[in-house]
Short mmCIF file of C-alpha atoms in Angstrom, two decimals:
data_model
loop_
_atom_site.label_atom_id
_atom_site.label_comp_id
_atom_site.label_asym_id
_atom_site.label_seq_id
_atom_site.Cartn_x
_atom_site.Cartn_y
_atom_site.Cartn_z
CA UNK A 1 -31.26 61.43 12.66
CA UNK A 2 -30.26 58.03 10.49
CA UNK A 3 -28.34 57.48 13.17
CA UNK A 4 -31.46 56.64 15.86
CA UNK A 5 -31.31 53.55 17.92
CA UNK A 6 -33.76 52.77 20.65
CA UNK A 7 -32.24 52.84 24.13
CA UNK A 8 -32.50 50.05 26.49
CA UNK A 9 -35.38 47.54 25.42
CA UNK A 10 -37.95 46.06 28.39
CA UNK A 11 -37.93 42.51 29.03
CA UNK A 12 -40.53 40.17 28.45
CA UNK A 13 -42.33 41.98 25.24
CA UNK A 14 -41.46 40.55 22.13
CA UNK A 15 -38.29 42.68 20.08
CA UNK A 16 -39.84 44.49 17.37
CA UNK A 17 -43.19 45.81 18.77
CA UNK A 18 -40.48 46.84 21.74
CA UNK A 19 -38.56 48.57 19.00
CA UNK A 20 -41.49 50.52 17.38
CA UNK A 21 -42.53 51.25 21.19
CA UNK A 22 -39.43 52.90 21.56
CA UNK A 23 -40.04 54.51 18.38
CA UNK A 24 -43.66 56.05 19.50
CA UNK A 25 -41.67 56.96 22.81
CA UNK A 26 -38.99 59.45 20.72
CA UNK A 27 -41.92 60.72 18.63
CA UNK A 28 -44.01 61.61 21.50
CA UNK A 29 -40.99 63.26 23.54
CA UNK A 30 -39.57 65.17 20.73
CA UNK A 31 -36.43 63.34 20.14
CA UNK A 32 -37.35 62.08 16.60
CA UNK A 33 -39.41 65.18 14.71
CA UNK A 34 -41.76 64.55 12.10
CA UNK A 35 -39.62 63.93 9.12
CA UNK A 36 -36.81 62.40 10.36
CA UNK A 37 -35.03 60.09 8.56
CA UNK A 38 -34.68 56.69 10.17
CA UNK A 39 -31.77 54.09 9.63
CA UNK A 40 -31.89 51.39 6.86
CA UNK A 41 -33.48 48.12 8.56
CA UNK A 42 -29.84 46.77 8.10
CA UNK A 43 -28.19 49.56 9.60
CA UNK A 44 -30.23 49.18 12.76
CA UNK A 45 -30.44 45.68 12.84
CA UNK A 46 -26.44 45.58 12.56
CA UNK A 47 -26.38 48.45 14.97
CA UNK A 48 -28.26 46.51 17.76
CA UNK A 49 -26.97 42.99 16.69
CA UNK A 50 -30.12 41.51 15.90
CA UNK A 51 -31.46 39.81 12.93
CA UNK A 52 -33.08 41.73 9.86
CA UNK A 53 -36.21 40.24 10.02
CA UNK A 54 -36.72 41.62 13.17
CA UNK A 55 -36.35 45.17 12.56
CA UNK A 56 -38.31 44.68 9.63
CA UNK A 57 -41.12 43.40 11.13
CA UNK A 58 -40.28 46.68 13.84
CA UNK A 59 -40.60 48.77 10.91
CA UNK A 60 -43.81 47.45 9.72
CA UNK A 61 -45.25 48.21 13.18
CA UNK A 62 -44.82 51.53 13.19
CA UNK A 63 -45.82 52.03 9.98
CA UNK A 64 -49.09 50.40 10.82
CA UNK A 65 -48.97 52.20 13.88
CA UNK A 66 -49.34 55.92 11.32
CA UNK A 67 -45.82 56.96 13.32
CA UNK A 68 -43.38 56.41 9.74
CA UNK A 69 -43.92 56.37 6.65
CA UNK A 70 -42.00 55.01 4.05
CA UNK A 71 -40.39 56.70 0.36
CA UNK A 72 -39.34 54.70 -2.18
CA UNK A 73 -35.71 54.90 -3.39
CA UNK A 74 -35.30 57.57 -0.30
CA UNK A 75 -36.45 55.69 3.03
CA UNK A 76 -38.21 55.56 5.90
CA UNK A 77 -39.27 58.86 7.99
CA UNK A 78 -41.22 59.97 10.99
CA UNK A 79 -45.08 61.09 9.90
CA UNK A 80 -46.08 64.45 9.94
CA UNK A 81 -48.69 63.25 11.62
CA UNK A 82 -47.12 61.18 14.01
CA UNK A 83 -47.10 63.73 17.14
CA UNK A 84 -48.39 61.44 20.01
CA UNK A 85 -48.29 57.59 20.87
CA UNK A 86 -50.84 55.62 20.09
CA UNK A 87 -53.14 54.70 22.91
CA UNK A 88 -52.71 51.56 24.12
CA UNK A 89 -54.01 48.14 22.27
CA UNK A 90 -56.51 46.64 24.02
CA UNK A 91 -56.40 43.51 22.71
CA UNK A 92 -53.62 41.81 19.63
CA UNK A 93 -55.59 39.72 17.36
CA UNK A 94 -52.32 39.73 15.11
CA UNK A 95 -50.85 36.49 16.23
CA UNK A 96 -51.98 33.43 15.14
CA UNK A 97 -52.12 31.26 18.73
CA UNK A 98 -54.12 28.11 19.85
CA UNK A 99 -56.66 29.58 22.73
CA UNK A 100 -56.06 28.32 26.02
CA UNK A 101 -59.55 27.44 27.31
CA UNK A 102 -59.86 26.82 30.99
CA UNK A 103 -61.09 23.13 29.86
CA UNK A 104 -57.66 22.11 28.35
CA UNK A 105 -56.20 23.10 32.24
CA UNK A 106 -53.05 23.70 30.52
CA UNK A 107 -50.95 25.16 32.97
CA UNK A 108 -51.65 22.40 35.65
CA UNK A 109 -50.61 19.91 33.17
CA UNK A 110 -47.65 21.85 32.13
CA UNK A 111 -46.26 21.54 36.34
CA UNK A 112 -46.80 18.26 36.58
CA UNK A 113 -45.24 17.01 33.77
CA UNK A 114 -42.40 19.37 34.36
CA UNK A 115 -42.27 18.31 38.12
CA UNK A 116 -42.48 14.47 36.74
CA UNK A 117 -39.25 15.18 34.57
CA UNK A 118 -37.22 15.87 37.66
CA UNK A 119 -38.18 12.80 38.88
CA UNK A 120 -37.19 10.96 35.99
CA UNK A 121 -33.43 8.73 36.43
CA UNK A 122 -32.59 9.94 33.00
CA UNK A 123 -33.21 13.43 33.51
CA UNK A 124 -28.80 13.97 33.24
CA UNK A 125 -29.38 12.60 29.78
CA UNK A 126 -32.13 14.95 29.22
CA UNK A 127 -30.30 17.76 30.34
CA UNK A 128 -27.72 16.57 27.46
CA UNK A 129 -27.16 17.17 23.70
CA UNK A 130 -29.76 14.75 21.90
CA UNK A 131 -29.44 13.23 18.69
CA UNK A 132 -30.46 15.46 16.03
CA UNK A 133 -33.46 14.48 14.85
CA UNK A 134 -34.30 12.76 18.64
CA UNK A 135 -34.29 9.60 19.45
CA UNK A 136 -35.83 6.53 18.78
CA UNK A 137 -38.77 6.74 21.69
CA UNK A 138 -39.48 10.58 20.98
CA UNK A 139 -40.03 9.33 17.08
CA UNK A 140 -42.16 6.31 17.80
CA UNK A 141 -44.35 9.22 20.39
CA UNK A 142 -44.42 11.56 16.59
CA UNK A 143 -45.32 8.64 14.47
CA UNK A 144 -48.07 7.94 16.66
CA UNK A 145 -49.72 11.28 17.23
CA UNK A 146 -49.56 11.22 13.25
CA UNK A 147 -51.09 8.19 12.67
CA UNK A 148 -54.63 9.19 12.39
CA UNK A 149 -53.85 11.66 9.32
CA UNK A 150 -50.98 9.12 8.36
CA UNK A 151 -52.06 5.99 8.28
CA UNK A 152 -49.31 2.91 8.53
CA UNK A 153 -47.00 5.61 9.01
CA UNK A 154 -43.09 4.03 9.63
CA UNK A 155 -41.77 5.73 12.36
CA UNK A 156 -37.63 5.70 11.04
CA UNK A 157 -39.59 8.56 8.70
CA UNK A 158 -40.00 10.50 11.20
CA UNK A 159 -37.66 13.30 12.47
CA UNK A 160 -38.32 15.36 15.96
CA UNK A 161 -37.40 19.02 15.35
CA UNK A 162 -37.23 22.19 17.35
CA UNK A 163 -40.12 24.22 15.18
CA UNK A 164 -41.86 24.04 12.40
CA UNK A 165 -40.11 27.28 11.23
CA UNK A 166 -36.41 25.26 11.66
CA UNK A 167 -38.03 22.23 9.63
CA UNK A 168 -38.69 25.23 6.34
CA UNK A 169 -35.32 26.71 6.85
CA UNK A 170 -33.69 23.38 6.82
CA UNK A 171 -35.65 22.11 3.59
CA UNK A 172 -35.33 25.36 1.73
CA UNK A 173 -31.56 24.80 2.49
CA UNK A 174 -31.61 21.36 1.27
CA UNK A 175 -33.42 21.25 -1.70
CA UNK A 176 -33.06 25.16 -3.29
CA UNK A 177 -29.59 26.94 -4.02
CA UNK A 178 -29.54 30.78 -3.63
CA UNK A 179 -31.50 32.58 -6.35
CA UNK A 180 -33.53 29.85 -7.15
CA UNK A 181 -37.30 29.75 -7.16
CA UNK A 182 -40.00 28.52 -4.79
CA UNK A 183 -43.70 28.04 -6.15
CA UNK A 184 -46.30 29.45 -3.23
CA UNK A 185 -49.87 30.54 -3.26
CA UNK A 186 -50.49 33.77 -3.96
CA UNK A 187 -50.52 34.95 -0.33
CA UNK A 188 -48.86 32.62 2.00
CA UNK A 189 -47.47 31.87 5.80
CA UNK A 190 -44.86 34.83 6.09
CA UNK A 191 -42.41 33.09 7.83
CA UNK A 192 -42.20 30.79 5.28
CA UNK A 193 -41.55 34.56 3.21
CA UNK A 194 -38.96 35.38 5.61
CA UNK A 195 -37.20 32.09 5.18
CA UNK A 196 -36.86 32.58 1.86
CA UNK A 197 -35.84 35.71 1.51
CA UNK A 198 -33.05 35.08 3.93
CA UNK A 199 -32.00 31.70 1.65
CA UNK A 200 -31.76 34.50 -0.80
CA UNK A 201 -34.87 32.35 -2.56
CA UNK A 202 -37.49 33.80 -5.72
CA UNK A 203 -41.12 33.21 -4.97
CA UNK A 204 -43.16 32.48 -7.76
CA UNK A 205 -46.90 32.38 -7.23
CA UNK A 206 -49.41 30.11 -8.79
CA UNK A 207 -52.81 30.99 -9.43
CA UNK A 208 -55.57 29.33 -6.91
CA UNK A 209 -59.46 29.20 -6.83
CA UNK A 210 -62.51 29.16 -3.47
CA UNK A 211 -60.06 25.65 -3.66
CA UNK A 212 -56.80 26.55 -3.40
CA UNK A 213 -53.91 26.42 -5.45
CA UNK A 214 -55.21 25.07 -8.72
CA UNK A 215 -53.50 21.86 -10.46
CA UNK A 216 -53.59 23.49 -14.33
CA UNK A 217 -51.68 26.72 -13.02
CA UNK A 218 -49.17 24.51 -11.49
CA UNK A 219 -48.50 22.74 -14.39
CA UNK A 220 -47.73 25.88 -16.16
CA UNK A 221 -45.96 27.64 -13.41
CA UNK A 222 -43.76 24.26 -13.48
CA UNK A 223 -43.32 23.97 -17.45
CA UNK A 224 -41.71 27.72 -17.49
CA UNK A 225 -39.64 27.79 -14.79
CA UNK A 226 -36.94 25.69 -13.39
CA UNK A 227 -38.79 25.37 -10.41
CA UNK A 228 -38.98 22.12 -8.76
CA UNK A 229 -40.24 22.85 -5.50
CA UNK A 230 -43.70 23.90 -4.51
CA UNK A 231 -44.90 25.14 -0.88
CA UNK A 232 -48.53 23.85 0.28
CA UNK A 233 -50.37 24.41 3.32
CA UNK A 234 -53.62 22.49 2.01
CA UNK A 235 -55.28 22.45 5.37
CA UNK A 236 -56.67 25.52 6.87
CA UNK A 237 -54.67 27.74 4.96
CA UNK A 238 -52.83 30.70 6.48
CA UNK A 239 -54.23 33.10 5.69
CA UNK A 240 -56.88 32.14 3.36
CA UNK A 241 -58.55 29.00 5.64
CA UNK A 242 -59.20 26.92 2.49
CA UNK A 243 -59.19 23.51 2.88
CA UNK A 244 -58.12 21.96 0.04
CA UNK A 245 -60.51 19.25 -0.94
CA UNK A 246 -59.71 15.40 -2.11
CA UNK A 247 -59.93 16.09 -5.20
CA UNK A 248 -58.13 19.01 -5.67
CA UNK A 249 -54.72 17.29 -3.57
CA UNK A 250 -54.94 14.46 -5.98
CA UNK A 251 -54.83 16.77 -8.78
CA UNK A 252 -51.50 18.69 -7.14
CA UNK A 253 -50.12 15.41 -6.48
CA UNK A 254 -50.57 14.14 -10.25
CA UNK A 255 -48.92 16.84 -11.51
CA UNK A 256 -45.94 16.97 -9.41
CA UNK A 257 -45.11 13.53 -10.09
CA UNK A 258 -45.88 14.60 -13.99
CA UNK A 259 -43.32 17.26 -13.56
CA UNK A 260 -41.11 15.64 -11.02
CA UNK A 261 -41.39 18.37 -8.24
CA UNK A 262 -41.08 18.63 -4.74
CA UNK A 263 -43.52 19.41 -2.46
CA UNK A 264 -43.45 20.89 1.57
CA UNK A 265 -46.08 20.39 2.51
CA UNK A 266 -46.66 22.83 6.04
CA UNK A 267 -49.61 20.93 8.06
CA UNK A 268 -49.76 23.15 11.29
CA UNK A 269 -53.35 23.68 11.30
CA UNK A 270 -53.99 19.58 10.32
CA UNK A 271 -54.79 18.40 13.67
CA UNK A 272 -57.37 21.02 14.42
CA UNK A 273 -59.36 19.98 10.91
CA UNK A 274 -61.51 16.71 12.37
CA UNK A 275 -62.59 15.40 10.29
CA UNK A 276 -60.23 16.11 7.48
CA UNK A 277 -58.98 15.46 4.11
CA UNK A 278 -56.06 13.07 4.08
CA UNK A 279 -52.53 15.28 4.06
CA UNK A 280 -50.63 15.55 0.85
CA UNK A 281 -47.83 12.98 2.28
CA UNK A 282 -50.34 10.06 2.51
CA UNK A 283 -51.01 10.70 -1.32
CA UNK A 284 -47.16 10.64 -2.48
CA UNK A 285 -45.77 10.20 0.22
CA UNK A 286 -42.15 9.30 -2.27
CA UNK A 287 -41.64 13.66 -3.18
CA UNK A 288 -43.58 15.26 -0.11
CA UNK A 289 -41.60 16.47 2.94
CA UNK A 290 -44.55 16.51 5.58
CA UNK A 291 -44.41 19.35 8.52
CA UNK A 292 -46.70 19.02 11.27
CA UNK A 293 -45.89 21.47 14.40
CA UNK A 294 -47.50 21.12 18.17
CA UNK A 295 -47.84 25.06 18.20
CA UNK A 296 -51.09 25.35 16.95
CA UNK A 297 -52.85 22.14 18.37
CA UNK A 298 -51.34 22.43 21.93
CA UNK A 299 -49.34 25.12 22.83
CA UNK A 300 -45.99 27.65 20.50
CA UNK A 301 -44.07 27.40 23.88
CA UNK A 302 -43.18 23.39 23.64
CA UNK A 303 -41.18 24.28 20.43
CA UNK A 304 -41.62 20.91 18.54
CA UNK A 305 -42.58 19.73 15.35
CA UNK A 306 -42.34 16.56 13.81
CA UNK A 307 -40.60 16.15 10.27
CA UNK A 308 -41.92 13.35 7.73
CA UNK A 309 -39.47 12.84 4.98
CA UNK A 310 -40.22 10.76 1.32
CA UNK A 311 -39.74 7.29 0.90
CA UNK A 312 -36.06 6.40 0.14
CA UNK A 313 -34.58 9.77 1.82
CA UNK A 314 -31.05 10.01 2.48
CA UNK A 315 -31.81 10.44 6.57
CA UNK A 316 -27.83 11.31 7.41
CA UNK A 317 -28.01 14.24 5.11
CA UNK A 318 -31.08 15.60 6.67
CA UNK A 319 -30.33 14.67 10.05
CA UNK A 320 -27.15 16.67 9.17
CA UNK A 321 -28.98 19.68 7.56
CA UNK A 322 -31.53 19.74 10.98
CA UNK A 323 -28.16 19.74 12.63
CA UNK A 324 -26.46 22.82 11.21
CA UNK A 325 -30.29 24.40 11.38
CA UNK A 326 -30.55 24.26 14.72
CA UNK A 327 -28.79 21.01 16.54
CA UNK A 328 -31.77 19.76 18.19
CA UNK A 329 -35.20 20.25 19.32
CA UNK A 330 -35.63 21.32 22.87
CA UNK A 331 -34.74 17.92 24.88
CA UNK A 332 -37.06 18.91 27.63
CA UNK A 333 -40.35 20.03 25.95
CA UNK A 334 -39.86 17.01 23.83
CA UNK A 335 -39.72 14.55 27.14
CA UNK A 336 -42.96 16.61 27.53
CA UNK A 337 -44.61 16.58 24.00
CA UNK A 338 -43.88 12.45 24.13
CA UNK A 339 -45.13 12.12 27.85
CA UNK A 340 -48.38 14.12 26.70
CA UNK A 341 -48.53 11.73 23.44
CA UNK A 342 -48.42 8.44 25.36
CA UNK A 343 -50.55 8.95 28.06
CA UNK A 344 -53.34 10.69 26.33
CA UNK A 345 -53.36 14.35 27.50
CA UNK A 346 -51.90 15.74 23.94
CA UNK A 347 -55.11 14.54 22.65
CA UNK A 348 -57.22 15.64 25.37
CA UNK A 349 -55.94 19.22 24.98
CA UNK A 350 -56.40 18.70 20.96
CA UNK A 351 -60.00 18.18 22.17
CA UNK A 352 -60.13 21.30 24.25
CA UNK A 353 -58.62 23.54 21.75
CA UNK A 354 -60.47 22.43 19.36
CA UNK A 355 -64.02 22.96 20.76
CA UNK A 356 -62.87 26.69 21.59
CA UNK A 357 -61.66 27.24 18.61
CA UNK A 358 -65.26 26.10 16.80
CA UNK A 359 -66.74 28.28 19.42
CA UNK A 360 -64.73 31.46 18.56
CA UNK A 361 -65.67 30.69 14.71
CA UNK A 362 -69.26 30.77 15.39
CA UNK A 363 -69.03 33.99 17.10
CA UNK A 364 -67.62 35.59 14.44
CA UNK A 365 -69.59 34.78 12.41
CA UNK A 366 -72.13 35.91 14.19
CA UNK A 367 -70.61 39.35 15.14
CA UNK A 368 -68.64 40.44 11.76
CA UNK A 369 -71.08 41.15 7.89
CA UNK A 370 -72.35 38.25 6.59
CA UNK A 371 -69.68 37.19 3.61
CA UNK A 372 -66.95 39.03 4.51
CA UNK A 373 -65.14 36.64 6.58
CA UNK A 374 -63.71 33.07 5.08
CA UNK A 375 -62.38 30.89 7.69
CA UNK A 376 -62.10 26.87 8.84
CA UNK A 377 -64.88 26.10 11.53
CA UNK A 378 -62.22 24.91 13.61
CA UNK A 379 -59.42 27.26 12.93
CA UNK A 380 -57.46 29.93 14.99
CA UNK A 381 -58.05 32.82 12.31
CA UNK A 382 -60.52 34.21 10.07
CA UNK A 383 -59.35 36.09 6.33
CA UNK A 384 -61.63 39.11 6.00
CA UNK A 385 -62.83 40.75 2.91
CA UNK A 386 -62.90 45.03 2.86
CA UNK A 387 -65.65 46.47 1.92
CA UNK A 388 -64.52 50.07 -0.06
CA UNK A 389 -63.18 52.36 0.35
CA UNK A 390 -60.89 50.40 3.13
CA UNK A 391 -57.48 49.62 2.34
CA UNK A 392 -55.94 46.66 4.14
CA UNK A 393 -53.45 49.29 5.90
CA UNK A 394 -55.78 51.95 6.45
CA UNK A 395 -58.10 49.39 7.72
CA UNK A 396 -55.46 47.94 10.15
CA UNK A 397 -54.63 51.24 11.31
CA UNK A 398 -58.11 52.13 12.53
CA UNK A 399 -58.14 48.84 14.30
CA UNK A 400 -55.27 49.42 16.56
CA UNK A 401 -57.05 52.84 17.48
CA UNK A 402 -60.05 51.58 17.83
CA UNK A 403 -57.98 49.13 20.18
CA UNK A 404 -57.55 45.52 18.07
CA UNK A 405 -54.49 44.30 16.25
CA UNK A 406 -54.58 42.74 12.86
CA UNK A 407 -52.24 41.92 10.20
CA UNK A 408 -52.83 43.39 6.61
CA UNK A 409 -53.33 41.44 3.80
CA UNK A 410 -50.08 42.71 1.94
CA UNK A 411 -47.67 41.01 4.57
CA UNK A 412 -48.86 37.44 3.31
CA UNK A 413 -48.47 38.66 -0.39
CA UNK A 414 -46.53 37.13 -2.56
CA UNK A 415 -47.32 39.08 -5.72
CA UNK A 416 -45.44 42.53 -6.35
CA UNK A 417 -48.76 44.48 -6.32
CA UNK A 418 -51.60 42.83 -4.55
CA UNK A 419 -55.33 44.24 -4.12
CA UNK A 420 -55.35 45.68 -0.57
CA UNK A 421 -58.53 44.35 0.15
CA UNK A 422 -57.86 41.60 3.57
CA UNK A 423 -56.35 41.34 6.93
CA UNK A 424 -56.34 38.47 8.79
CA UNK A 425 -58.01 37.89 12.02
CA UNK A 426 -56.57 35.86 15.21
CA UNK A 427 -58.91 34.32 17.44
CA UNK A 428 -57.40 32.12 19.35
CA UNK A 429 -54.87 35.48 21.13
CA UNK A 430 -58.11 36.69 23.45
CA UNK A 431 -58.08 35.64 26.90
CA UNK A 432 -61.66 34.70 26.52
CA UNK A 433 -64.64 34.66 24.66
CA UNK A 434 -65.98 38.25 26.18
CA UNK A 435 -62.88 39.96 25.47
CA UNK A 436 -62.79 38.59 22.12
CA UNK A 437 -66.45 39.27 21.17
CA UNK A 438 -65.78 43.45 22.08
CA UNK A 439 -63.20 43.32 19.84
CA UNK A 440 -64.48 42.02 16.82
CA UNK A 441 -67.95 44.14 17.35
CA UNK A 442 -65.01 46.98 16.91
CA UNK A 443 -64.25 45.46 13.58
CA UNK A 444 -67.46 45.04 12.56
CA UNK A 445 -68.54 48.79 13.27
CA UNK A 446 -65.45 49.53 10.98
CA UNK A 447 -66.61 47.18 8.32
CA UNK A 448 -70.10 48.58 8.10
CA UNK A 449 -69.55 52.29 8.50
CA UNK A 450 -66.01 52.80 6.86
CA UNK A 451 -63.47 55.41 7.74
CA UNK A 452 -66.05 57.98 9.05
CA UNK A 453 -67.07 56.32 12.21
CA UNK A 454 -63.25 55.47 12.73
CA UNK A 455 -63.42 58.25 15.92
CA UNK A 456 -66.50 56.93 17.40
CA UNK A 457 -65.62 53.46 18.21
CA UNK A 458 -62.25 54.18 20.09
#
């Protein structure tokens, strides 16, 4: 059965939760038996022409899902167990999305500005290849959204890209040759895992505190390696939510120019943090490559991010390296994303997102134990403690029956053996408050009872 490929995918649900639906589909009709071997995540990924990380991510899925389990050294196979489909999530807290409160009126916006762009005389040029990088009016629109967490910030620094994920792919490329290592937290973003992994990239984590990555471990990290670049998302961390505090950035900073490193610094939750501490680029800003993304403050579907390089950067090379990533950002979501950014709404819908987002921390907080949840009062996601006996995976499993999606702890790790003691939480994927306060009361009925009461809360 290492042969098994799913048959014709639907449309409009994202690739690998369609893959591991197709998966609980041959389980529950027979055609893969419990036990059945399943193809290496390269073999099917090559066999439907689709990237690795995908079927990976398809494969962890099911596994969370109870239908496969894997062997190590012998592969991946249908569970004994595994005899009927799940039923039906009733709500996926797994992705980590900006709510959409009626307040920030975002699809009303989103037709007028996208009925204004046909009115526009340039819209042939729009409808063209664009500079990589974008052009000079799209930049000035970045540099100005920045300002207020970069102050005096000189707009030929600042490159338009298509994604926050395209700016990490392009700077691993730039700055680390394959097999060479990349200093991260602990547990970290796991796209920025992914990247790596497909740059063919070591992670090396450094020890953090309630703070965040801690200066002293960095130095020694730094000293015994010939690592020179470090990954930092010091502002409502994902997962964690630490904020890093002033001091603690100034300590990073100090010792990276001590040791002459490189820092990304990957600001996608910055906006939402008001107010904050200053970003690690307006601290040295000559060694940090700054990252700040619209898909957490406005909306993932514009598909921009701006790119802040050092002082003194060769802009030609990266322009070229953005290039070769992926040619340009999206020409018409960034007429949008500037349009938004000049005449105010951007911020408006900031201001909309934000005050949801506080208000879906405070419930919460509210609904889950008191101390098991760490989290940013204004961030999309909260970074839950286990009580015992829960595993993160066990824990995640019961949540999908019980009908909520979350991620376990062990896909942000970066450390071979992790304790298995957190998932992570999004908020901001509910429809609305009331559909979001059900499912976390489902959490919490986990948390406090533990696997025994797993059947009653379905």
């Amino acid at each position: 059965m290492s042969d098994w490929t799913p048959p014709a995918l639907p449309p409009g649900v994202p690739l690998y939760r369609a893959i591991a639906d197709a998966m609980a589909t041959d389980i529950a009709s027979g055609a893969l038996p419990p036990g059945a071997r399943l193809p290496t995540h390269r073999a099917l990924a090559e066999a439907m022409g689709v990237d690795l990380t995908t079927v990976t991510r398809a494969y962890a899925e099911a596994r969370a899902r109870g239908l496969v389990e894997a062997a190590t050294g012998r592969g991946t196979f249908v569970a004994d167990h595994a005899r009927k489909p799940p039923p039906p999530v009733e709500l996926d807290l797994s992705m980590n999305l900006p709510p959409q409160p009626a307040s920030a009126n975002l699809a009303a916006r989103l037709a007028r500005a996208m009925a204004g762009l046909t009115r526009r005389p340039d819209l042939s040029q729009l409808l063209n290849y664009q500079p990589s990088g974008g052009g000079e009016g799209d930049r000035l629109a970045g540099a100005r959204w920045l300002s207020g967490r970069i102050p005096d910030l000189d707009p030929a620094r600042v490159l338009v890209t298509g994604g926050a994920q395209a700016c990490l792919t392009t700077l691993l490329t730039q700055h680390l040759a394959w097999g060479e290592e990349l200093m991260t937290d602990p547990f970290t973003y796991s796209g920025l895992r992914n990247a790596a992994s497909m740059r063919g990239l070591y992670a090396t984590p450094v020890e953090g505190d309630g703070l965040g990555m801690r200066a002293d471990a960095l130095a020694l990290v730094a000293r015994n390696t010939r690592s020179r670049v470090v990954y930092l998302t010091p502002t409502i961390h994902n997962p964690t939510g630490i904020t890093m505090p002033l001091d603690r950035r100034q300590a990073l900073v100090e010792v990276a120019r001590q040791e002459n490193l490189t820092i990304i610094e990957d600001d996608a939750y910055g906006m939402l943090a008001d107010p904050g501490p200053p970003p690690l680029v307006a601290l040295a800003p000559e060694r940090v490559w700054h990252i700040s993304t619209l898909s957490k403050c406005l909306t993932p579907g514009l598909r921009v991010a701006y790119l802040v390089v050092p002082l003194g950067s060769d802009l030609p090379m990266v322009r070229t390296h953005l290039r070769a990533t992926a040619q340009m950002a999206p020409p018409l979501s960034v007429a949008v994303a500037t349009g938004w950014i000049e005449d105010g709404t951007a911020q408006d819908i900031l201001t909309a997102i934000r005050r949801e987002a506080m208000e879906r921390q405070q419930m919460a907080r509210r609904l889950l134990p008191l101390g098991s949840m760490a989290a940013h009062p204004q961030g999309h996601h909260i970074w839950l403690t286990l009580p015992p006996p829960w595993t993160d995976r066990h824990f995640a499993q019961a949540a999908r029956r019980a009908g909520a999606t979350v991620i376990p702890g062990t896909a942000f790790a970066m450390a071979p053996e992790p304790p298995p003691r957190y998932v992570r939480v999004g908020l901001g994927a509910a429809p609305d408050q009331p559909s979001l306060s059900r499912a976390l009361e489902k959490l919490a009925t986990l948390m406090r009872h533990g696997p025994a009461v797993e059947e009653d809360v379905v």
